[in-house]
Amino acid sequence: VHNRKGEAKVIIEFKSPKIKVTEKTFEQISRYNFKLKVDFLIVSIGAYFMTIRRNTKKFIQNSIVNI
């Protein structure tokens, strides 16, 4: 997701509910963010999703939601 200036602000990774979420899942989305340096990462696994907010130089878990 980009802002009006075209700057990347959010990366969203969609995974099938059949995929087991491991540390590699988060390593993958982190690699995507290496260059973009967005403020939020979102991992969606079926009806569940987790947002991770950048806090200065590290990401902190923000929420896990079941929709």
PDB file of N, CA and C in Angstrom:
ATOM      1  N   VAL A   1       0.859  -1.164   0.000  1.00  0.00           N
ATOM      2  CA  VAL A   1       0.000   0.000   0.000  1.00  0.00           C
ATOM      3  C   VAL A   1       0.905   1.227   0.000  1.00  0.00           C
ATOM      4  N   HIS A   2       0.550   2.213  -0.848  1.00  0.00           N
ATOM      5  CA  HIS A   2       1.340   3.432  -0.978  1.00  0.00           C
ATOM      6  C   HIS A   2       0.531   4.643  -0.520  1.00  0.00           C
ATOM      7  N   ASN A   3       1.246   5.700  -0.142  1.00  0.00           N
ATOM      8  CA  ASN A   3       0.560   6.954   0.149  1.00  0.00           C
ATOM      9  C   ASN A   3       0.393   7.742  -1.155  1.00  0.00           C
ATOM     10  N   ARG A   4      -0.122   8.933  -1.070  1.00  0.00           N
ATOM     11  CA  ARG A   4      -0.376   9.735  -2.280  1.00  0.00           C
ATOM     12  C   ARG A   4       0.890  10.162  -2.994  1.00  0.00           C
ATOM     13  N   LYS A   5       2.008  10.150  -2.293  1.00  0.00           N
ATOM     14  CA  LYS A   5       3.301  10.495  -2.897  1.00  0.00           C
ATOM     15  C   LYS A   5       3.949   9.287  -3.577  1.00  0.00           C
ATOM     16  N   GLY A   6       3.304   8.128  -3.457  1.00  0.00           N
ATOM     17  CA  GLY A   6       3.851   6.911  -4.053  1.00  0.00           C
ATOM     18  C   GLY A   6       4.840   6.189  -3.153  1.00  0.00           C
ATOM     19  N   GLU A   7       4.953   6.618  -1.894  1.00  0.00           N
ATOM     20  CA  GLU A   7       5.852   5.974  -0.955  1.00  0.00           C
ATOM     21  C   GLU A   7       5.162   4.765  -0.331  1.00  0.00           C
ATOM     22  N   ALA A   8       5.870   3.648  -0.276  1.00  0.00           N
ATOM     23  CA  ALA A   8       5.314   2.438   0.328  1.00  0.00           C
ATOM     24  C   ALA A   8       5.115   2.656   1.818  1.00  0.00           C
ATOM     25  N   LYS A   9       3.950   2.267   2.348  1.00  0.00           N
ATOM     26  CA  LYS A   9       3.642   2.443   3.765  1.00  0.00           C
ATOM     27  C   LYS A   9       3.315   1.124   4.461  1.00  0.00           C
ATOM     28  N   VAL A  10       2.785   0.152   3.706  1.00  0.00           N
ATOM     29  CA  VAL A  10       2.353  -1.118   4.290  1.00  0.00           C
ATOM     30  C   VAL A  10       2.699  -2.248   3.325  1.00  0.00           C
ATOM     31  N   ILE A  11       3.170  -3.367   3.876  1.00  0.00           N
ATOM     32  CA  ILE A  11       3.328  -4.600   3.096  1.00  0.00           C
ATOM     33  C   ILE A  11       2.357  -5.615   3.686  1.00  0.00           C
ATOM     34  N   ILE A  12       1.585  -6.256   2.817  1.00  0.00           N
ATOM     35  CA  ILE A  12       0.627  -7.273   3.257  1.00  0.00           C
ATOM     36  C   ILE A  12       1.010  -8.610   2.625  1.00  0.00           C
ATOM     37  N   GLU A  13       1.178  -9.619   3.462  1.00  0.00           N
ATOM     38  CA  GLU A  13       1.513 -10.973   3.013  1.00  0.00           C
ATOM     39  C   GLU A  13       0.312 -11.862   3.285  1.00  0.00           C
ATOM     40  N   PHE A  14      -0.249 -12.466   2.235  1.00  0.00           N
ATOM     41  CA  PHE A  14      -1.398 -13.350   2.375  1.00  0.00           C
ATOM     42  C   PHE A  14      -0.932 -14.801   2.305  1.00  0.00           C
ATOM     43  N   LYS A  15      -1.317 -15.590   3.299  1.00  0.00           N
ATOM     44  CA  LYS A  15      -0.971 -17.009   3.345  1.00  0.00           C
ATOM     45  C   LYS A  15      -2.248 -17.835   3.423  1.00  0.00           C
ATOM     46  N   SER A  16      -2.206 -18.998   2.837  1.00  0.00           N
ATOM     47  CA  SER A  16      -3.315 -19.938   2.929  1.00  0.00           C
ATOM     48  C   SER A  16      -3.433 -20.446   4.364  1.00  0.00           C
ATOM     49  N   PRO A  17      -4.649 -20.707   4.826  1.00  0.00           N
ATOM     50  CA  PRO A  17      -4.809 -21.286   6.169  1.00  0.00           C
ATOM     51  C   PRO A  17      -4.127 -22.651   6.295  1.00  0.00           C
ATOM     52  N   LYS A  18      -3.844 -23.276   5.167  1.00  0.00           N
ATOM     53  CA  LYS A  18      -3.185 -24.589   5.170  1.00  0.00           C
ATOM     54  C   LYS A  18      -1.683 -24.475   5.425  1.00  0.00           C
ATOM     55  N   ILE A  19      -1.134 -23.267   5.298  1.00  0.00           N
ATOM     56  CA  ILE A  19       0.300 -23.046   5.499  1.00  0.00           C
ATOM     57  C   ILE A  19       0.583 -22.851   6.980  1.00  0.00           C
ATOM     58  N   LYS A  20       1.561 -23.586   7.498  1.00  0.00           N
ATOM     59  CA  LYS A  20       1.959 -23.415   8.895  1.00  0.00           C
ATOM     60  C   LYS A  20       2.815 -22.152   8.993  1.00  0.00           C
ATOM     61  N   VAL A  21       2.442 -21.271   9.895  1.00  0.00           N
ATOM     62  CA  VAL A  21       3.177 -20.027  10.079  1.00  0.00           C
ATOM     63  C   VAL A  21       4.362 -20.290  11.001  1.00  0.00           C
ATOM     64  N   THR A  22       5.535 -19.947  10.505  1.00  0.00           N
ATOM     65  CA  THR A  22       6.767 -20.139  11.267  1.00  0.00           C
ATOM     66  C   THR A  22       7.566 -18.839  11.241  1.00  0.00           C
ATOM     67  N   GLU A  23       8.708 -18.887  11.846  1.00  0.00           N
ATOM     68  CA  GLU A  23       9.607 -17.730  11.822  1.00  0.00           C
ATOM     69  C   GLU A  23       9.966 -17.361  10.381  1.00  0.00           C
ATOM     70  N   LYS A  24      10.042 -18.349   9.500  1.00  0.00           N
ATOM     71  CA  LYS A  24      10.369 -18.090   8.090  1.00  0.00           C
ATOM     72  C   LYS A  24       9.320 -17.204   7.421  1.00  0.00           C
ATOM     73  N   THR A  25       8.068 -17.315   7.858  1.00  0.00           N
ATOM     74  CA  THR A  25       7.005 -16.454   7.337  1.00  0.00           C
ATOM     75  C   THR A  25       7.357 -14.993   7.580  1.00  0.00           C
ATOM     76  N   PHE A  26       7.805 -14.689   8.783  1.00  0.00           N
ATOM     77  CA  PHE A  26       8.124 -13.314   9.138  1.00  0.00           C
ATOM     78  C   PHE A  26       9.463 -12.878   8.547  1.00  0.00           C
ATOM     79  N   GLU A  27      10.376 -13.817   8.373  1.00  0.00           N
ATOM     80  CA  GLU A  27      11.634 -13.493   7.688  1.00  0.00           C
ATOM     81  C   GLU A  27      11.351 -13.090   6.247  1.00  0.00           C
ATOM     82  N   GLN A  28      10.411 -13.768   5.606  1.00  0.00           N
ATOM     83  CA  GLN A  28      10.072 -13.469   4.217  1.00  0.00           C
ATOM     84  C   GLN A  28       9.530 -12.044   4.076  1.00  0.00           C
ATOM     85  N   ILE A  29       8.555 -11.667   4.897  1.00  0.00           N
ATOM     86  CA  ILE A  29       7.994 -10.324   4.791  1.00  0.00           C
ATOM     87  C   ILE A  29       9.037  -9.274   5.196  1.00  0.00           C
ATOM     88  N   SER A  30       9.932  -9.630   6.100  1.00  0.00           N
ATOM     89  CA  SER A  30      11.007  -8.708   6.484  1.00  0.00           C
ATOM     90  C   SER A  30      11.973  -8.474   5.329  1.00  0.00           C
ATOM     91  N   ARG A  31      12.227  -9.517   4.545  1.00  0.00           N
ATOM     92  CA  ARG A  31      13.096  -9.350   3.359  1.00  0.00           C
ATOM     93  C   ARG A  31      12.441  -8.411   2.352  1.00  0.00           C
ATOM     94  N   TYR A  32      11.137  -8.526   2.175  1.00  0.00           N
ATOM     95  CA  TYR A  32      10.438  -7.605   1.275  1.00  0.00           C
ATOM     96  C   TYR A  32      10.606  -6.169   1.762  1.00  0.00           C
ATOM     97  N   ASN A  33      10.645  -6.006   3.060  1.00  0.00           N
ATOM     98  CA  ASN A  33      10.713  -4.667   3.644  1.00  0.00           C
ATOM     99  C   ASN A  33      12.136  -4.111   3.727  1.00  0.00           C
ATOM    100  N   PHE A  34      13.126  -4.914   3.419  1.00  0.00           N
ATOM    101  CA  PHE A  34      14.524  -4.483   3.545  1.00  0.00           C
ATOM    102  C   PHE A  34      14.775  -3.157   2.827  1.00  0.00           C
ATOM    103  N   LYS A  35      14.246  -3.042   1.614  1.00  0.00           N
ATOM    104  CA  LYS A  35      14.434  -1.833   0.820  1.00  0.00           C
ATOM    105  C   LYS A  35      13.340  -0.796   1.063  1.00  0.00           C
ATOM    106  N   LEU A  36      12.109  -1.251   1.271  1.00  0.00           N
ATOM    107  CA  LEU A  36      10.971  -0.334   1.347  1.00  0.00           C
ATOM    108  C   LEU A  36      10.875   0.413   2.680  1.00  0.00           C
ATOM    109  N   LYS A  37      11.233  -0.255   3.773  1.00  0.00           N
ATOM    110  CA  LYS A  37      11.176   0.344   5.110  1.00  0.00           C
ATOM    111  C   LYS A  37       9.815   0.974   5.421  1.00  0.00           C
ATOM    112  N   VAL A  38       8.770   0.162   5.281  1.00  0.00           N
ATOM    113  CA  VAL A  38       7.411   0.632   5.541  1.00  0.00           C
ATOM    114  C   VAL A  38       7.156   0.715   7.046  1.00  0.00           C
ATOM    115  N   ASP A  39       6.045   1.347   7.418  1.00  0.00           N
ATOM    116  CA  ASP A  39       5.684   1.499   8.825  1.00  0.00           C
ATOM    117  C   ASP A  39       4.940   0.293   9.379  1.00  0.00           C
ATOM    118  N   PHE A  40       4.227  -0.441   8.525  1.00  0.00           N
ATOM    119  CA  PHE A  40       3.427  -1.571   8.986  1.00  0.00           C
ATOM    120  C   PHE A  40       3.634  -2.781   8.090  1.00  0.00           C
ATOM    121  N   LEU A  41       3.722  -3.949   8.707  1.00  0.00           N
ATOM    122  CA  LEU A  41       3.698  -5.233   8.009  1.00  0.00           C
ATOM    123  C   LEU A  41       2.434  -5.944   8.471  1.00  0.00           C
ATOM    124  N   ILE A  42       1.713  -6.551   7.539  1.00  0.00           N
ATOM    125  CA  ILE A  42       0.504  -7.306   7.891  1.00  0.00           C
ATOM    126  C   ILE A  42       0.643  -8.703   7.303  1.00  0.00           C
ATOM    127  N   VAL A  43       0.453  -9.702   8.155  1.00  0.00           N
ATOM    128  CA  VAL A  43       0.455 -11.093   7.707  1.00  0.00           C
ATOM    129  C   VAL A  43      -0.958 -11.612   7.896  1.00  0.00           C
ATOM    130  N   SER A  44      -1.556 -12.095   6.809  1.00  0.00           N
ATOM    131  CA  SER A  44      -2.915 -12.626   6.851  1.00  0.00           C
ATOM    132  C   SER A  44      -2.876 -14.121   6.563  1.00  0.00           C
ATOM    133  N   ILE A  45      -3.446 -14.888   7.487  1.00  0.00           N
ATOM    134  CA  ILE A  45      -3.531 -16.340   7.328  1.00  0.00           C
ATOM    135  C   ILE A  45      -5.003 -16.703   7.407  1.00  0.00           C
ATOM    136  N   GLY A  46      -5.628 -16.848   6.249  1.00  0.00           N
ATOM    137  CA  GLY A  46      -7.055 -17.127   6.236  1.00  0.00           C
ATOM    138  C   GLY A  46      -7.820 -15.991   6.886  1.00  0.00           C
ATOM    139  N   ALA A  47      -8.617 -16.295   7.924  1.00  0.00           N
ATOM    140  CA  ALA A  47      -9.422 -15.287   8.605  1.00  0.00           C
ATOM    141  C   ALA A  47      -8.650 -14.587   9.725  1.00  0.00           C
ATOM    142  N   TYR A  48      -7.404 -14.966   9.973  1.00  0.00           N
ATOM    143  CA  TYR A  48      -6.585 -14.355  11.009  1.00  0.00           C
ATOM    144  C   TYR A  48      -5.582 -13.401  10.370  1.00  0.00           C
ATOM    145  N   PHE A  49      -5.303 -12.304  11.054  1.00  0.00           N
ATOM    146  CA  PHE A  49      -4.213 -11.472  10.576  1.00  0.00           C
ATOM    147  C   PHE A  49      -3.499 -10.822  11.748  1.00  0.00           C
ATOM    148  N   MET A  50      -2.237 -10.493  11.516  1.00  0.00           N
ATOM    149  CA  MET A  50      -1.426  -9.842  12.530  1.00  0.00           C
ATOM    150  C   MET A  50      -0.776  -8.625  11.906  1.00  0.00           C
ATOM    151  N   THR A  51      -0.823  -7.514  12.588  1.00  0.00           N
ATOM    152  CA  THR A  51      -0.131  -6.318  12.125  1.00  0.00           C
ATOM    153  C   THR A  51       1.100  -6.122  12.992  1.00  0.00           C
ATOM    154  N   ILE A  52       2.145  -5.658  12.366  1.00  0.00           N
ATOM    155  CA  ILE A  52       3.397  -5.395  13.054  1.00  0.00           C
ATOM    156  C   ILE A  52       3.791  -3.967  12.719  1.00  0.00           C
ATOM    157  N   ARG A  53       3.961  -3.157  13.740  1.00  0.00           N
ATOM    158  CA  ARG A  53       4.255  -1.735  13.553  1.00  0.00           C
ATOM    159  C   ARG A  53       5.732  -1.484  13.813  1.00  0.00           C
ATOM    160  N   ARG A  54       6.326  -0.685  12.936  1.00  0.00           N
ATOM    161  CA  ARG A  54       7.735  -0.336  13.118  1.00  0.00           C
ATOM    162  C   ARG A  54       7.837   0.699  14.228  1.00  0.00           C
ATOM    163  N   ASN A  55       8.713   0.431  15.164  1.00  0.00           N
ATOM    164  CA  ASN A  55       8.975   1.338  16.268  1.00  0.00           C
ATOM    165  C   ASN A  55      10.453   1.668  16.212  1.00  0.00           C
ATOM    166  N   THR A  56      10.776   2.776  15.629  1.00  0.00           N
ATOM    167  CA  THR A  56      12.149   3.198  15.352  1.00  0.00           C
ATOM    168  C   THR A  56      12.827   2.141  14.505  1.00  0.00           C
ATOM    169  N   LYS A  57      13.740   1.348  15.061  1.00  0.00           N
ATOM    170  CA  LYS A  57      14.512   0.417  14.248  1.00  0.00           C
ATOM    171  C   LYS A  57      14.023  -1.019  14.316  1.00  0.00           C
ATOM    172  N   LYS A  58      12.964  -1.289  15.089  1.00  0.00           N
ATOM    173  CA  LYS A  58      12.483  -2.664  15.193  1.00  0.00           C
ATOM    174  C   LYS A  58      10.969  -2.699  15.042  1.00  0.00           C
ATOM    175  N   PHE A  59      10.459  -3.864  14.777  1.00  0.00           N
ATOM    176  CA  PHE A  59       9.024  -4.053  14.660  1.00  0.00           C
ATOM    177  C   PHE A  59       8.493  -4.662  15.936  1.00  0.00           C
ATOM    178  N   ILE A  60       7.317  -4.209  16.351  1.00  0.00           N
ATOM    179  CA  ILE A  60       6.680  -4.783  17.515  1.00  0.00           C
ATOM    180  C   ILE A  60       5.312  -5.306  17.116  1.00  0.00           C
ATOM    181  N   GLN A  61       4.918  -6.417  17.721  1.00  0.00           N
ATOM    182  CA  GLN A  61       3.618  -7.000  17.407  1.00  0.00           C
ATOM    183  C   GLN A  61       2.537  -6.048  17.886  1.00  0.00           C
ATOM    184  N   ASN A  62       1.596  -5.776  17.008  1.00  0.00           N
ATOM    185  CA  ASN A  62       0.533  -4.834  17.336  1.00  0.00           C
ATOM    186  C   ASN A  62      -0.752  -5.540  17.711  1.00  0.00           C
ATOM    187  N   SER A  63      -1.197  -6.489  16.896  1.00  0.00           N
ATOM    188  CA  SER A  63      -2.457  -7.156  17.215  1.00  0.00           C
ATOM    189  C   SER A  63      -2.602  -8.449  16.424  1.00  0.00           C
ATOM    190  N   ILE A  64      -3.381  -9.344  16.972  1.00  0.00           N
ATOM    191  CA  ILE A  64      -3.814 -10.542  16.252  1.00  0.00           C
ATOM    192  C   ILE A  64      -5.333 -10.511  16.285  1.00  0.00           C
ATOM    193  N   VAL A  65      -5.947 -10.599  15.126  1.00  0.00           N
ATOM    194  CA  VAL A  65      -7.394 -10.452  15.038  1.00  0.00           C
ATOM    195  C   VAL A  65      -7.974 -11.652  14.298  1.00  0.00           C
ATOM    196  N   ASN A  66      -9.064 -12.168  14.792  1.00  0.00           N
ATOM    197  CA  ASN A  66      -9.811 -13.228  14.122  1.00  0.00           C
ATOM    198  C   ASN A  66     -11.077 -12.587  13.565  1.00  0.00           C
ATOM    199  N   ILE A  67     -11.176 -12.515  12.235  1.00  0.00           N
ATOM    200  CA  ILE A  67     -12.362 -11.897  11.632  1.00  0.00           C
ATOM    201  C   ILE A  67     -13.289 -12.926  11.033  1.00  0.00           C
TER     202      ILE A  67
END
